[in-house]
PDB file of C-alpha atoms and ligand atoms in Angstrom:
ATOM      1  CA  MET A  99      10.331 -11.070  -6.640  1.00 88.00           C
ATOM      2  CA  GLY A 100      13.061  -8.414  -6.824  1.00 86.00           C
ATOM      3  CA  ALA A 101      13.725  -5.542  -8.932  1.00 88.00           C
ATOM      4  CA  GLU A 102      14.688  -7.306 -11.864  1.00 91.00           C
ATOM      5  CA  GLN A 103      10.975  -8.271 -12.559  1.00 94.00           C
ATOM      6  CA  VAL A 104       9.850  -4.654 -13.097  1.00 97.00           C
ATOM      7  CA  GLU A 105       9.276  -5.108 -16.867  1.00 97.00           C
ATOM      8  CA  ALA A 106       7.602  -8.378 -16.370  1.00 97.00           C
ATOM      9  CA  CYS A 107       5.110  -6.910 -13.679  1.00 97.00           C
ATOM     10  CA  LEU A 108       4.317  -3.945 -15.977  1.00 97.00           C
ATOM     11  CA  ALA A 109       3.376  -6.132 -18.679  1.00 97.00           C
ATOM     12  CA  LEU A 110       1.289  -8.190 -16.533  1.00 98.00           C
ATOM     13  CA  ASP A 111      -0.220  -5.338 -14.974  1.00 98.00           C
ATOM     14  CA  GLN A 112      -1.131  -3.838 -18.555  1.00 98.00           C
ATOM     15  CA  ALA A 113      -2.494  -7.298 -19.567  1.00 97.00           C
ATOM     16  CA  SER A 114      -4.726  -8.007 -16.279  1.00 97.00           C
ATOM     17  CA  LEU A 115      -5.210  -4.915 -14.321  1.00 96.00           C
ATOM     18  CA  GLY A 116      -5.425  -2.437 -17.263  1.00 95.00           C
ATOM     19  CA  GLY A 117      -2.258  -0.504 -15.983  1.00 96.00           C
ATOM     20  CA  LEU A 118      -2.735  -0.247 -12.238  1.00 95.00           C
ATOM     21  CA  TRP A 119       0.752   0.985 -11.293  1.00 96.00           C
ATOM     22  CA  THR A 120       3.415   2.948 -13.192  1.00 96.00           C
ATOM     23  CA  ARG A 121       7.147   1.782 -13.558  1.00 96.00           C
ATOM     24  CA  GLU A 122       8.264   3.878 -10.429  1.00 96.00           C
ATOM     25  CA  GLN A 123       5.262   2.435  -8.362  1.00 96.00           C
ATOM     26  CA  TRP A 124       6.400  -1.299  -9.566  1.00 96.00           C
ATOM     27  CA  GLN A 125      10.063  -0.391  -8.784  1.00 95.00           C
ATOM     28  CA  GLN A 126       8.902   0.426  -5.074  1.00 94.00           C
ATOM     29  CA  GLU A 127       6.707  -2.202  -4.866  1.00 94.00           C
ATOM     30  CA  LEU A 128       9.545  -4.625  -5.819  1.00 96.00           C
ATOM     31  CA  SER A 129      12.503  -2.981  -3.708  1.00 94.00           C
ATOM     32  CA  GLN A 130      10.773  -1.661  -0.433  1.00 95.00           C
ATOM     33  CA  SER A 131      11.380  -3.676   2.655  1.00 93.00           C
ATOM     34  CA  ASP A 132       7.701  -3.295   3.792  1.00 95.00           C
ATOM     35  CA  ARG A 133       6.227  -4.411   0.358  1.00 96.00           C
ATOM     36  CA  LEU A 134       5.874  -8.231  -0.445  1.00 96.00           C
ATOM     37  CA  CYS A 135       5.569  -9.046  -3.765  1.00 96.00           C
ATOM     38  CA  VAL A 136       5.215 -12.918  -4.843  1.00 97.00           C
ATOM     39  CA  GLY A 137       5.152 -13.850  -8.372  1.00 97.00           C
ATOM     40  CA  LEU A 138       4.821 -17.328 -10.312  1.00 97.00           C
ATOM     41  CA  LEU A 139       7.019 -18.019 -13.388  1.00 96.00           C
ATOM     42  CA  LEU A 140       6.171 -20.596 -15.934  1.00 96.00           C
ATOM     43  CA  GLU A 141       9.211 -21.169 -18.305  1.00 95.00           C
ATOM     44  CA  GLN A 142      10.725 -17.807 -17.166  1.00 92.00           C
ATOM     45  CA  ARG A 143       7.672 -16.030 -18.053  1.00 95.00           C
ATOM     46  CA  LEU A 144       5.798 -14.258 -15.178  1.00 97.00           C
ATOM     47  CA  ILE A 145       2.104 -15.599 -15.173  1.00 98.00           C
ATOM     48  CA  ALA A 146       0.665 -14.475 -11.725  1.00 98.00           C
ATOM     49  CA  VAL A 147       1.497 -11.882  -9.038  1.00 98.00           C
ATOM     50  CA  ALA A 148       0.126 -10.881  -5.677  1.00 98.00           C
ATOM     51  CA  CYS A 149       1.637  -7.862  -3.944  1.00 98.00           C
ATOM     52  CA  GLY A 150       0.911  -6.253  -0.175  1.00 98.00           C
ATOM     53  CA  TRP A 151       2.148  -3.482   1.875  1.00 97.00           C
ATOM     54  CA  LEU A 152       2.855  -4.223   5.658  1.00 97.00           C
ATOM     55  CA  VAL A 153       1.426  -1.876   8.013  1.00 97.00           C
ATOM     56  CA  VAL A 154       2.262  -2.865  11.525  1.00 95.00           C
ATOM     57  CA  ASP A 155       0.629  -6.179  11.937  1.00 96.00           C
ATOM     58  CA  GLU A 156      -1.449  -5.674   8.774  1.00 98.00           C
ATOM     59  CA  LEU A 157      -1.111  -6.848   5.030  1.00 98.00           C
ATOM     60  CA  GLN A 158      -2.959  -4.386   2.874  1.00 98.00           C
ATOM     61  CA  ILE A 159      -3.062  -6.005  -0.613  1.00 98.00           C
ATOM     62  CA  GLY A 160      -2.766  -3.875  -3.629  1.00 97.00           C
ATOM     63  CA  ALA A 161      -2.611  -6.105  -6.472  1.00 97.00           C
ATOM     64  CA  VAL A 162      -3.282  -9.663  -7.720  1.00 98.00           C
ATOM     65  CA  ALA A 163      -3.172 -10.660 -11.373  1.00 98.00           C
ATOM     66  CA  VAL A 164      -3.211 -13.616 -13.458  1.00 98.00           C
ATOM     67  CA  ALA A 165      -2.118 -13.531 -17.245  1.00 98.00           C
ATOM     68  CA  PRO A 166      -5.551 -13.781 -19.334  1.00 98.00           C
ATOM     69  CA  ASP A 167      -4.138 -17.183 -20.815  1.00 98.00           C
ATOM     70  CA  GLN A 168      -3.452 -18.771 -17.578  1.00 98.00           C
ATOM     71  CA  ARG A 169      -6.472 -18.196 -15.671  1.00 98.00           C
ATOM     72  CA  ARG A 170      -8.774 -21.020 -13.796  1.00 98.00           C
ATOM     73  CA  ARG A 171      -5.844 -22.963 -13.087  1.00 98.00           C
ATOM     74  CA  GLY A 172      -5.076 -22.196  -9.564  1.00 98.00           C
ATOM     75  CA  HIS A 173      -2.361 -19.814 -10.063  1.00 98.00           C
ATOM     76  CA  GLY A 174      -4.122 -16.972  -8.361  1.00 98.00           C
ATOM     77  CA  ARG A 175      -4.945 -18.783  -5.333  1.00 97.00           C
ATOM     78  CA  GLN A 176      -1.277 -20.246  -5.433  1.00 97.00           C
ATOM     79  CA  VAL A 177       0.354 -16.400  -5.304  1.00 98.00           C
ATOM     80  CA  LEU A 178      -2.182 -15.136  -2.903  1.00 98.00           C
ATOM     81  CA  MET A 179      -1.794 -17.795  -0.391  1.00 97.00           C
ATOM     82  CA  ALA A 180       1.970 -17.756  -0.702  1.00 97.00           C
ATOM     83  CA  LEU A 181       1.602 -13.884  -0.017  1.00 97.00           C
ATOM     84  CA  LEU A 182      -0.449 -14.671   2.991  1.00 97.00           C
ATOM     85  CA  GLN A 183       1.729 -17.111   4.248  1.00 96.00           C
ATOM     86  CA  GLU A 184       4.942 -14.974   3.757  1.00 96.00           C
ATOM     87  CA  ALA A 185       3.184 -11.838   5.637  1.00 97.00           C
ATOM     88  CA  ARG A 186       2.306 -14.289   8.575  1.00 96.00           C
ATOM     89  CA  ARG A 187       5.746 -15.101   8.742  1.00 95.00           C
ATOM     90  CA  ARG A 188       6.755 -11.659   8.841  1.00 95.00           C
ATOM     91  CA  GLY A 189       4.467 -10.993  11.755  1.00 95.00           C
ATOM     92  CA  ALA A 190       1.041  -9.789   9.902  1.00 97.00           C
ATOM     93  CA  MET A 191      -2.067 -10.922  11.829  1.00 97.00           C
ATOM     94  CA  ARG A 192      -4.673 -10.013   9.256  1.00 98.00           C
ATOM     95  CA  ALA A 193      -4.972  -8.796   5.744  1.00 98.00           C
ATOM     96  CA  THR A 194      -7.301  -6.804   3.804  1.00 98.00           C
ATOM     97  CA  LEU A 195      -7.848  -5.697   0.323  1.00 98.00           C
ATOM     98  CA  GLU A 196     -10.586  -3.929  -1.692  1.00 98.00           C
ATOM     99  CA  VAL A 197     -12.521  -5.427  -4.670  1.00 98.00           C
ATOM    100  CA  SER A 198     -15.235  -4.520  -6.962  1.00 98.00           C
ATOM    101  CA  SER A 199     -18.608  -6.343  -6.307  1.00 97.00           C
ATOM    102  CA  ALA A 200     -18.862  -6.975  -9.985  1.00 97.00           C
ATOM    103  CA  ASN A 201     -15.546  -8.526  -9.985  1.00 98.00           C
ATOM    104  CA  THR A 202     -16.880 -12.227  -9.704  1.00 98.00           C
ATOM    105  CA  ALA A 203     -13.611 -13.967 -10.402  1.00 98.00           C
ATOM    106  CA  ALA A 204     -11.799 -11.888  -7.718  1.00 98.00           C
ATOM    107  CA  THR A 205     -14.491 -12.214  -5.271  1.00 98.00           C
ATOM    108  CA  ALA A 206     -14.620 -16.166  -5.944  1.00 98.00           C
ATOM    109  CA  LEU A 207     -10.614 -16.272  -5.297  1.00 98.00           C
ATOM    110  CA  TYR A 208     -10.851 -14.290  -2.118  1.00 98.00           C
ATOM    111  CA  GLY A 209     -13.654 -16.181  -0.670  1.00 97.00           C
ATOM    112  CA  ARG A 210     -11.635 -19.299  -1.250  1.00 96.00           C
ATOM    113  CA  CYS A 211      -8.671 -17.944   0.362  1.00 96.00           C
ATOM    114  CA  GLY A 212     -10.940 -17.288   3.516  1.00 96.00           C
ATOM    115  CA  PHE A 213     -11.716 -13.448   3.068  1.00 97.00           C
ATOM    116  CA  SER A 214     -15.030 -12.203   4.147  1.00 97.00           C
ATOM    117  CA  THR A 215     -16.531  -8.593   3.267  1.00 98.00           C
ATOM    118  CA  GLU A 216     -16.433  -6.515   6.410  1.00 98.00           C
ATOM    119  CA  GLY A 217     -17.617  -3.132   4.687  1.00 98.00           C
ATOM    120  CA  ILE A 218     -19.087  -1.731   1.480  1.00 98.00           C
ATOM    121  CA  ARG A 219     -18.318   1.527   0.010  1.00 97.00           C
ATOM    122  CA  ARG A 220     -21.274   2.077  -2.241  1.00 97.00           C
ATOM    123  CA  GLY A 221     -20.758   3.454  -5.760  1.00 96.00           C
ATOM    124  CA  TYR A 222     -16.944   3.681  -4.986  1.00 95.00           C
ATOM    125  CA  TYR A 223     -15.978   3.076  -8.563  1.00 94.00           C
ATOM    126  CA  ARG A 224     -16.256   5.539 -11.379  1.00 93.00           C
ATOM    127  CA  ASN A 225     -18.851   3.099 -13.004  1.00 95.00           C
ATOM    128  CA  GLY A 226     -20.946   2.993  -9.849  1.00 96.00           C
ATOM    129  CA  ASP A 227     -19.859  -0.425  -8.623  1.00 97.00           C
ATOM    130  CA  ASP A 228     -19.573  -1.006  -4.991  1.00 98.00           C
ATOM    131  CA  ALA A 229     -16.222  -1.647  -3.460  1.00 98.00           C
ATOM    132  CA  LEU A 230     -16.107  -4.527  -1.113  1.00 98.00           C
ATOM    133  CA  ILE A 231     -13.729  -4.162   1.758  1.00 98.00           C
ATOM    134  CA  GLN A 232     -12.554  -7.778   2.748  1.00 98.00           C
ATOM    135  CA  TRP A 233     -10.470  -9.131   5.542  1.00 98.00           C
ATOM    136  CA  VAL A 234      -8.896 -12.448   6.671  1.00 97.00           C
ATOM    137  CA  GLN A 235      -7.258 -13.030   9.996  1.00 97.00           C
ATOM    138  CA  LEU A 236      -3.802 -14.849   9.583  1.00 95.00           C
ATOM    139  CA  GLN A 237      -3.465 -16.119  13.303  1.00 84.00           C
ATOM    140  CA  ASP A 238      -4.586 -19.284  12.210  1.00 70.00           C
ATOM    141  CA  MET A 239      -3.008 -19.912   8.521  1.00 69.00           C
ATOM    142  CA  GLU A 240      -3.745 -23.726   8.879  1.00 63.00           C
ATOM    143  CA  THR A 241      -7.596 -22.828   8.944  1.00 58.00           C
ATOM    144  CA  VAL A 242      -6.984 -20.455   5.717  1.00 62.00           C
ATOM    145  CA  ARG A 243      -4.872 -23.044   4.084  1.00 64.00           C
ATOM    146  CA  ILE A 244      -7.603 -25.821   4.452  1.00 57.00           C
ATOM    147  CA  ALA A 245     -10.140 -23.420   3.427  1.00 60.00           C
ATOM    148  CA  ALA A 246      -8.387 -22.725   0.132  1.00 60.00           C
ATOM    149  CA  HIS A 247      -7.529 -26.169  -0.552  1.00 61.00           C
ATOM    150  CA  SER A 248     -10.801 -27.742   0.014  1.00 56.00           C
TER     151      SER A 248
HETATM  152  C1  COA B 563      -8.843 -12.764 -10.118  1.00 84.17           C
HETATM  153  C2  COA B 563      -7.920 -13.593 -10.919  1.00 84.17           C
HETATM  154  C3  COA B 563      -6.633 -13.159 -10.163  1.00 84.17           C
HETATM  155  C4  COA B 563      -8.012 -15.162 -10.473  1.00 84.17           C
HETATM  156  O1  COA B 563      -6.968 -15.627 -10.927  1.00 84.17           O
HETATM  157  P1  COA B 563      -7.216 -17.323 -11.280  1.00 84.17           P
HETATM  158  O2  COA B 563      -5.955 -17.964 -11.523  1.00 84.17           O
HETATM  159  O3  COA B 563      -7.873 -17.524 -12.349  1.00 84.17           O
HETATM  160  O4  COA B 563      -7.746 -17.898 -10.066  1.00 84.17           O
HETATM  161  P2  COA B 563      -7.740 -19.614  -9.775  1.00 84.17           P
HETATM  162  O5  COA B 563      -7.797 -20.426 -10.798  1.00 84.17           O
HETATM  163  O6  COA B 563      -6.711 -19.730  -8.662  1.00 84.17           O
HETATM  164  O7  COA B 563      -9.481 -19.645  -8.821  1.00 84.17           O
HETATM  165  C5  COA B 563      -9.475 -19.354  -7.411  1.00 84.17           C
HETATM  166  C6  COA B 563     -10.737 -19.720  -7.349  1.00 84.17           C
HETATM  167  O8  COA B 563     -11.650 -18.527  -7.996  1.00 84.17           O
HETATM  168  C7  COA B 563     -12.642 -19.223  -8.954  1.00 84.17           C
HETATM  169  N1  COA B 563     -12.718 -18.385  -9.900  1.00 84.17           N
HETATM  170  C8  COA B 563     -11.761 -17.768 -10.696  1.00 84.17           C
HETATM  171  N2  COA B 563     -11.973 -17.292 -11.710  1.00 84.17           N
HETATM  172  C9  COA B 563     -13.631 -17.285 -11.586  1.00 84.17           C
HETATM  173  C10 COA B 563     -14.325 -16.684 -12.665  1.00 84.17           C
HETATM  174  N3  COA B 563     -14.228 -16.150 -13.552  1.00 84.17           N
HETATM  175  N4  COA B 563     -15.685 -17.116 -12.115  1.00 84.17           N
HETATM  176  C11 COA B 563     -16.036 -17.888 -11.152  1.00 84.17           C
HETATM  177  N5  COA B 563     -15.102 -18.153 -10.138  1.00 84.17           N
HETATM  178  C12 COA B 563     -13.936 -18.016 -10.415  1.00 84.17           C
HETATM  179  C13 COA B 563     -12.227 -20.591  -9.186  1.00 84.17           C
HETATM  180  O9  COA B 563     -13.094 -21.487  -9.636  1.00 84.17           O
HETATM  181  C14 COA B 563     -11.373 -20.842  -7.803  1.00 84.17           C
HETATM  182  O10 COA B 563     -12.383 -21.484  -7.027  1.00 84.17           O
HETATM  183  P3  COA B 563     -12.824 -23.108  -7.054  1.00 84.17           P
HETATM  184  O11 COA B 563     -11.378 -23.664  -6.458  1.00 84.17           O
HETATM  185  O12 COA B 563     -13.850 -23.409  -5.985  1.00 84.17           O
HETATM  186  O13 COA B 563     -12.940 -23.645  -8.091  1.00 84.17           O
HETATM  187  C15 COA B 563      -7.810 -13.427 -12.344  1.00 84.17           C
HETATM  188  O14 COA B 563      -9.195 -13.663 -12.821  1.00 84.17           O
HETATM  189  C16 COA B 563      -7.523 -12.053 -12.730  1.00 84.17           C
HETATM  190  O15 COA B 563      -6.136 -11.748 -12.842  1.00 84.17           O
HETATM  191  N6  COA B 563      -8.296 -11.181 -13.034  1.00 84.17           N
HETATM  192  C17 COA B 563      -7.869  -9.889 -13.369  1.00 84.17           C
HETATM  193  C18 COA B 563      -7.328  -9.041 -12.483  1.00 84.17           C
HETATM  194  C19 COA B 563      -8.071  -8.788 -11.073  1.00 84.17           C
HETATM  195  O16 COA B 563      -9.629  -8.681 -11.491  1.00 84.17           O
HETATM  196  N7  COA B 563      -7.421  -8.847 -10.074  1.00 84.17           N
HETATM  197  C20 COA B 563      -8.321  -8.593  -8.713  1.00 84.17           C
HETATM  198  C21 COA B 563      -8.169  -7.136  -8.384  1.00 84.17           C
HETATM  199  S1  COA B 563      -9.186  -6.957  -6.755  1.00 84.17           S
END
């Protein structure tokens, strides 16, 4: 995706992530060369997005979101896998993200895409929920791809 999707990203962010990033932050995500953003369009409407930041050989995933009326149709998995594949193509060896232990939808998605928990920040969120630090190795994307599609 490019800068032309900034308004669509803001709207999806509001609807799905409660306003994670400002317009300026989305502009950066969509324009800087070390940022990767994958989107899924349905009849010109942005319905899913996955973004990450390439830091040397790691991808730090910052946002994954699917429009509320489009969930449980495989779109989250599709954009996340496309992001991981693009990161691999750009030289990333592993990818990481942080997710609330209470976010069952996201933890299910990440598990299906090969992520596993390698650290826990207890009481990290304002409501007291724990943050799970998850990683996936990208060297063997075939293994990740099979896990995600089985
Ligand atoms: C998390 C999110 C991106 C998942 O998107 P999605 O398109 O509904 O996910 P998918 O349809 O690709 O599902 C992927 C897997 O997760 C499972 N899953 C998805 N939502 C689930 C839920 N609410 N409960 C249990 N499992 C769930 C699916 O069943 C699927 O596994 P399966 O193939 O074994 O059935 C979406 O719920 C969302 O946007 N949530 C709000 C934003 C958010 O929390 N983002 C993550 C922040 S870290």
